[in-house]
Amino acid sequence: MEIEKNKAVRRVLRHLLALEDKVKGVAFPGMKRVRQIDAYSCGPAVISALFSFLGVQVSQRKIITSLRAQKKIKSLGLNISDLARATGAAGKGAFVFWKKSGAKISDLQTIINKYKFPVGVEWQGVFYEDEDEDNGHYGIVTEVDKSAGYLRMADSYSKFVGVDRRFRIKDFEKRWWDQNEVSVSGTSKKKTVTDHKMMFVITPKGVIWPRKLGMVKA
């Protein structure tokens, strides 16, 4: 699937992907495809889904409450630091949030194919008719096929959840960035930070393979 603007064609392509999954099996079947509870909650939905892969059930509302972010999420969403803090709270110290900026497609492929973990990414989502001035979004990459030039992504947005989306790698790479407003330490000021090619995983404590890929604990 390329970025397809025709709604009817998109419905057909989604149906074909669903049939493909029935034949060959869904990637990471133990991971719940979580529907975000509102337009702002892609971050909590992704954390909830990644925890479900690890056998831990945590609700999006619990994640938001643990951060005291009920107001913030509606105006700014959650940044990577927020997701890391939410992981610590939800995992009760038993899990680690790893991140890497400036990641490569080969990093995603290695994590999925070698280490068998789904990978969170921060990107400019493709919302078609629902697009607005801020398309910042989180998703979970579940398959990477560099030879074919495509990847699959679990998307928590209500119109896409349930069947992992398929994008050309070159289209995804152009959108693999986001901007966030963060506090300046020691002041009441804010600044805008751009995340380039940010990826993240959640692992049980004691797992160290992310270091081999240049990932750091957040």
mmCIF file of C-alpha atoms in Angstrom:
data_model
loop_
_atom_site.group_PDB
_atom_site.id
_atom_site.type_symbol
_atom_site.label_atom_id
_atom_site.label_comp_id
_atom_site.label_asym_id
_atom_site.label_seq_id
_atom_site.Cartn_x
_atom_site.Cartn_y
_atom_site.Cartn_z
ATOM 1 C CA MET A 1 0.000 0.000 0.000
ATOM 2 C CA GLU A 2 1.309 3.370 -0.950
ATOM 3 C CA ILE A 3 -0.166 6.499 0.604
ATOM 4 C CA GLU A 4 -3.532 6.117 -1.120
ATOM 5 C CA LYS A 5 -5.960 9.049 -1.148
ATOM 6 C CA ASN A 6 -8.887 7.166 -2.665
ATOM 7 C CA LYS A 7 -11.082 5.937 0.185
ATOM 8 C CA ALA A 8 -12.620 3.079 -1.807
ATOM 9 C CA VAL A 9 -9.219 1.787 -2.855
ATOM 10 C CA ARG A 10 -8.043 1.966 0.768
ATOM 11 C CA ARG A 11 -10.968 -0.221 1.867
ATOM 12 C CA VAL A 12 -10.044 -2.858 -0.714
ATOM 13 C CA LEU A 13 -6.378 -2.775 0.266
ATOM 14 C CA ARG A 14 -7.259 -3.135 3.954
ATOM 15 C CA HIS A 15 -9.427 -6.143 3.136
ATOM 16 C CA LEU A 16 -6.573 -7.736 1.179
ATOM 17 C CA LEU A 17 -4.173 -7.183 4.078
ATOM 18 C CA ALA A 18 -6.658 -8.812 6.453
ATOM 19 C CA LEU A 19 -6.895 -11.826 4.131
ATOM 20 C CA GLU A 20 -3.111 -12.002 3.939
ATOM 21 C CA ASP A 21 -2.907 -12.047 7.728
ATOM 22 C CA LYS A 22 -5.412 -14.909 7.887
ATOM 23 C CA VAL A 23 -3.293 -16.969 5.516
ATOM 24 C CA LYS A 24 0.200 -16.327 6.880
ATOM 25 C CA GLY A 25 -0.652 -15.242 10.415
ATOM 26 C CA VAL A 26 -0.521 -11.885 12.178
ATOM 27 C CA ALA A 27 2.862 -10.568 13.286
ATOM 28 C CA PHE A 28 3.196 -10.622 17.075
ATOM 29 C CA PRO A 29 -0.182 -12.282 17.689
ATOM 30 C CA GLY A 30 0.299 -11.917 21.452
ATOM 31 C CA MET A 31 0.245 -8.133 21.160
ATOM 32 C CA LYS A 32 -3.185 -6.566 21.491
ATOM 33 C CA ARG A 33 -4.078 -4.051 18.779
ATOM 34 C CA VAL A 34 -5.244 -1.305 21.121
ATOM 35 C CA ARG A 35 -7.719 1.345 19.988
ATOM 36 C CA GLN A 36 -6.827 4.747 21.417
ATOM 37 C CA ILE A 37 -9.546 6.118 23.663
ATOM 38 C CA ASP A 38 -9.608 9.533 21.981
ATOM 39 C CA ALA A 39 -7.855 11.570 19.306
ATOM 40 C CA TYR A 40 -4.996 12.506 21.652
ATOM 41 C CA SER A 41 -4.120 9.171 23.226
ATOM 42 C CA CYS A 42 -1.923 7.389 20.679
ATOM 43 C CA GLY A 43 0.955 7.425 23.192
ATOM 44 C CA PRO A 44 -0.953 5.659 25.995
ATOM 45 C CA ALA A 45 -2.413 3.226 23.430
ATOM 46 C CA VAL A 46 1.044 2.286 22.171
ATOM 47 C CA ILE A 47 2.383 1.779 25.700
ATOM 48 C CA SER A 48 -0.668 -0.358 26.525
ATOM 49 C CA ALA A 49 -0.110 -2.467 23.384
ATOM 50 C CA LEU A 50 3.626 -2.934 24.022
ATOM 51 C CA PHE A 51 2.895 -4.047 27.576
ATOM 52 C CA SER A 52 0.287 -6.514 26.305
ATOM 53 C CA PHE A 53 3.053 -8.157 24.230
ATOM 54 C CA LEU A 54 4.911 -8.687 27.520
ATOM 55 C CA GLY A 55 1.846 -10.168 29.185
ATOM 56 C CA VAL A 56 1.011 -7.087 31.260
ATOM 57 C CA GLN A 57 -2.378 -5.428 31.054
ATOM 58 C CA VAL A 58 -2.451 -1.684 31.669
ATOM 59 C CA SER A 59 -5.194 0.731 30.652
ATOM 60 C CA GLN A 60 -4.715 3.969 28.764
ATOM 61 C CA ARG A 61 -6.558 5.909 31.449
ATOM 62 C CA LYS A 62 -4.242 4.512 34.120
ATOM 63 C CA ILE A 63 -1.241 5.630 32.070
ATOM 64 C CA ILE A 64 -2.634 9.153 31.674
ATOM 65 C CA THR A 65 -3.544 9.364 35.354
ATOM 66 C CA SER A 66 -0.085 8.159 36.445
ATOM 67 C CA LEU A 67 1.393 11.130 34.574
ATOM 68 C CA ARG A 68 -1.263 13.567 35.786
ATOM 69 C CA ALA A 69 -1.556 14.444 32.126
ATOM 70 C CA GLN A 70 -5.338 14.689 31.732
ATOM 71 C CA LYS A 71 -5.078 18.329 30.603
ATOM 72 C CA LYS A 72 -1.684 18.243 28.900
ATOM 73 C CA ILE A 73 -2.535 15.364 26.594
ATOM 74 C CA LYS A 74 -5.398 17.306 24.999
ATOM 75 C CA SER A 75 -3.192 20.221 23.985
ATOM 76 C CA LEU A 76 0.290 18.780 23.586
ATOM 77 C CA GLY A 77 -0.037 15.006 23.607
ATOM 78 C CA LEU A 78 2.723 12.991 25.297
ATOM 79 C CA ASN A 79 6.416 13.136 24.460
ATOM 80 C CA ILE A 80 9.016 10.382 24.676
ATOM 81 C CA SER A 81 9.980 11.319 28.241
ATOM 82 C CA ASP A 82 6.330 11.010 29.238
ATOM 83 C CA LEU A 83 6.123 7.540 27.703
ATOM 84 C CA ALA A 84 9.269 6.504 29.582
ATOM 85 C CA ARG A 85 7.810 7.732 32.892
ATOM 86 C CA ALA A 86 4.548 5.957 32.161
ATOM 87 C CA THR A 87 6.466 2.734 31.510
ATOM 88 C CA GLY A 88 8.199 3.010 34.866
ATOM 89 C CA ALA A 89 4.924 3.584 36.683
ATOM 90 C CA ALA A 90 2.941 0.897 34.872
ATOM 91 C CA GLY A 91 5.747 -1.650 34.987
ATOM 92 C CA LYS A 92 6.462 -1.065 38.686
ATOM 93 C CA GLY A 93 10.206 -1.094 38.044
ATOM 94 C CA ALA A 94 10.211 -4.489 36.332
ATOM 95 C CA PHE A 95 10.533 -3.139 32.790
ATOM 96 C CA VAL A 96 12.803 -0.750 30.908
ATOM 97 C CA PHE A 97 11.926 1.816 28.253
ATOM 98 C CA TRP A 98 14.711 1.988 25.629
ATOM 99 C CA LYS A 99 14.916 4.661 22.947
ATOM 100 C CA LYS A 100 17.093 5.678 20.016
ATOM 101 C CA SER A 101 17.079 8.856 17.960
ATOM 102 C CA GLY A 102 18.536 8.741 14.461
ATOM 103 C CA ALA A 103 17.546 5.111 14.045
ATOM 104 C CA LYS A 104 17.702 3.217 10.760
ATOM 105 C CA ILE A 105 15.281 0.887 9.019
ATOM 106 C CA SER A 106 17.855 -1.864 9.611
ATOM 107 C CA ASP A 107 17.475 -1.250 13.367
ATOM 108 C CA LEU A 108 13.736 -1.860 13.131
ATOM 109 C CA GLN A 109 14.326 -4.971 11.065
ATOM 110 C CA THR A 110 16.897 -6.356 13.519
ATOM 111 C CA ILE A 111 14.660 -5.827 16.539
ATOM 112 C CA ILE A 112 11.687 -7.471 14.837
ATOM 113 C CA ASN A 113 13.416 -10.341 13.045
ATOM 114 C CA LYS A 114 16.315 -11.145 15.384
ATOM 115 C CA TYR A 115 15.129 -10.128 18.829
ATOM 116 C CA LYS A 116 11.419 -10.716 18.139
ATOM 117 C CA PHE A 117 10.097 -7.499 19.683
ATOM 118 C CA PRO A 118 7.632 -4.980 18.224
ATOM 119 C CA VAL A 119 9.052 -1.456 17.918
ATOM 120 C CA GLY A 120 7.383 1.843 18.748
ATOM 121 C CA VAL A 121 8.030 4.808 16.453
ATOM 122 C CA GLU A 122 7.263 8.515 16.562
ATOM 123 C CA TRP A 123 6.227 9.867 13.176
ATOM 124 C CA GLN A 124 3.909 12.061 11.140
ATOM 125 C CA GLY A 125 0.810 9.911 10.910
ATOM 126 C CA VAL A 126 -1.213 9.469 7.741
ATOM 127 C CA PHE A 127 -4.804 10.374 8.637
ATOM 128 C CA TYR A 128 -6.187 11.282 5.196
ATOM 129 C CA GLU A 129 -9.543 13.056 5.688
ATOM 130 C CA ASP A 130 -8.866 13.523 9.415
ATOM 131 C CA GLU A 131 -5.539 15.339 9.004
ATOM 132 C CA ASP A 132 -5.032 18.649 10.821
ATOM 133 C CA GLU A 133 -2.151 21.007 11.583
ATOM 134 C CA ASP A 134 -0.514 18.474 13.923
ATOM 135 C CA ASN A 135 -0.042 14.970 12.528
ATOM 136 C CA GLY A 136 2.404 13.868 15.226
ATOM 137 C CA HIS A 137 1.635 10.246 16.055
ATOM 138 C CA TYR A 138 2.946 7.045 17.621
ATOM 139 C CA GLY A 139 2.735 3.628 16.002
ATOM 140 C CA ILE A 140 4.223 0.144 16.358
ATOM 141 C CA VAL A 141 6.216 -1.376 13.511
ATOM 142 C CA THR A 142 5.489 -5.102 13.330
ATOM 143 C CA GLU A 143 7.106 -6.159 10.046
ATOM 144 C CA VAL A 144 9.931 -4.847 7.852
ATOM 145 C CA ASP A 145 10.703 -6.216 4.395
ATOM 146 C CA LYS A 146 13.597 -4.189 3.020
ATOM 147 C CA SER A 147 13.866 -6.292 -0.130
ATOM 148 C CA ALA A 148 10.245 -5.557 -1.037
ATOM 149 C CA GLY A 149 10.488 -1.985 0.249
ATOM 150 C CA TYR A 150 7.541 -2.173 2.660
ATOM 151 C CA LEU A 151 6.790 -2.248 6.371
ATOM 152 C CA ARG A 152 3.679 -2.962 8.444
ATOM 153 C CA MET A 153 2.538 -0.835 11.362
ATOM 154 C CA ALA A 154 -0.067 -1.313 14.088
ATOM 155 C CA ASP A 155 -1.938 2.001 14.263
ATOM 156 C CA SER A 156 -4.175 2.741 17.257
ATOM 157 C CA TYR A 157 -6.223 5.428 15.471
ATOM 158 C CA SER A 158 -9.877 4.385 15.347
ATOM 159 C CA LYS A 159 -10.120 4.146 11.544
ATOM 160 C CA PHE A 160 -7.045 1.938 11.210
ATOM 161 C CA VAL A 161 -6.839 -0.244 14.311
ATOM 162 C CA GLY A 162 -7.215 -4.000 13.892
ATOM 163 C CA VAL A 163 -5.320 -4.555 10.636
ATOM 164 C CA ASP A 164 -1.681 -3.485 10.578
ATOM 165 C CA ARG A 165 -1.144 -0.830 7.913
ATOM 166 C CA ARG A 166 1.335 -1.226 5.073
ATOM 167 C CA PHE A 167 3.591 1.582 3.862
ATOM 168 C CA ARG A 168 6.437 1.920 1.445
ATOM 169 C CA ILE A 169 9.604 2.315 3.474
ATOM 170 C CA LYS A 170 10.602 5.397 1.504
ATOM 171 C CA ASP A 171 7.264 7.055 2.333
ATOM 172 C CA PHE A 172 7.590 6.195 6.017
ATOM 173 C CA GLU A 173 11.147 7.506 6.231
ATOM 174 C CA LYS A 174 10.045 10.921 4.964
ATOM 175 C CA ARG A 175 7.539 11.096 7.824
ATOM 176 C CA TRP A 176 9.732 9.556 10.540
ATOM 177 C CA TRP A 177 10.005 12.681 12.700
ATOM 178 C CA ASP A 178 7.986 14.775 15.112
ATOM 179 C CA GLN A 179 8.167 17.951 17.170
ATOM 180 C CA ASN A 180 7.297 18.329 20.832
ATOM 181 C CA GLU A 181 7.081 21.254 23.224
ATOM 182 C CA VAL A 182 9.094 20.530 26.364
ATOM 183 C CA SER A 183 9.930 22.433 29.539
ATOM 184 C CA VAL A 184 13.308 24.117 29.920
ATOM 185 C CA SER A 185 14.912 22.769 33.096
ATOM 186 C CA GLY A 186 14.856 25.210 35.985
ATOM 187 C CA THR A 187 12.540 27.670 34.255
ATOM 188 C CA SER A 188 8.891 28.078 33.327
ATOM 189 C CA LYS A 189 9.808 28.388 29.659
ATOM 190 C CA LYS A 190 9.036 25.926 26.875
ATOM 191 C CA LYS A 191 11.027 24.995 23.805
ATOM 192 C CA THR A 192 10.308 22.978 20.688
ATOM 193 C CA VAL A 193 12.383 19.835 20.196
ATOM 194 C CA THR A 194 12.467 17.837 16.961
ATOM 195 C CA ASP A 195 12.815 14.059 17.229
ATOM 196 C CA HIS A 196 14.389 12.534 14.127
ATOM 197 C CA LYS A 197 13.817 8.834 13.444
ATOM 198 C CA MET A 198 12.894 7.998 17.037
ATOM 199 C CA MET A 199 12.235 4.360 17.925
ATOM 200 C CA PHE A 200 11.595 2.703 21.287
ATOM 201 C CA VAL A 201 10.967 -0.674 22.891
ATOM 202 C CA ILE A 202 9.901 -1.933 26.294
ATOM 203 C CA THR A 203 11.786 -4.947 27.671
ATOM 204 C CA PRO A 204 11.899 -6.809 30.961
ATOM 205 C CA LYS A 205 14.554 -5.519 33.335
ATOM 206 C CA GLY A 206 17.879 -7.272 32.762
ATOM 207 C CA VAL A 207 17.581 -7.446 28.978
ATOM 208 C CA ILE A 208 20.620 -5.758 27.421
ATOM 209 C CA TRP A 209 20.426 -6.395 23.652
ATOM 210 C CA PRO A 210 19.082 -2.840 22.940
ATOM 211 C CA ARG A 211 22.532 -1.489 23.850
ATOM 212 C CA LYS A 212 23.994 -3.320 20.866
ATOM 213 C CA LEU A 213 21.817 -1.124 18.647
ATOM 214 C CA GLY A 214 22.825 2.104 20.374
ATOM 215 C CA MET A 215 19.608 2.392 22.365
ATOM 216 C CA VAL A 216 19.617 4.049 25.784
ATOM 217 C CA LYS A 217 17.427 3.768 28.840
ATOM 218 C CA ALA A 218 15.057 6.707 29.136
#
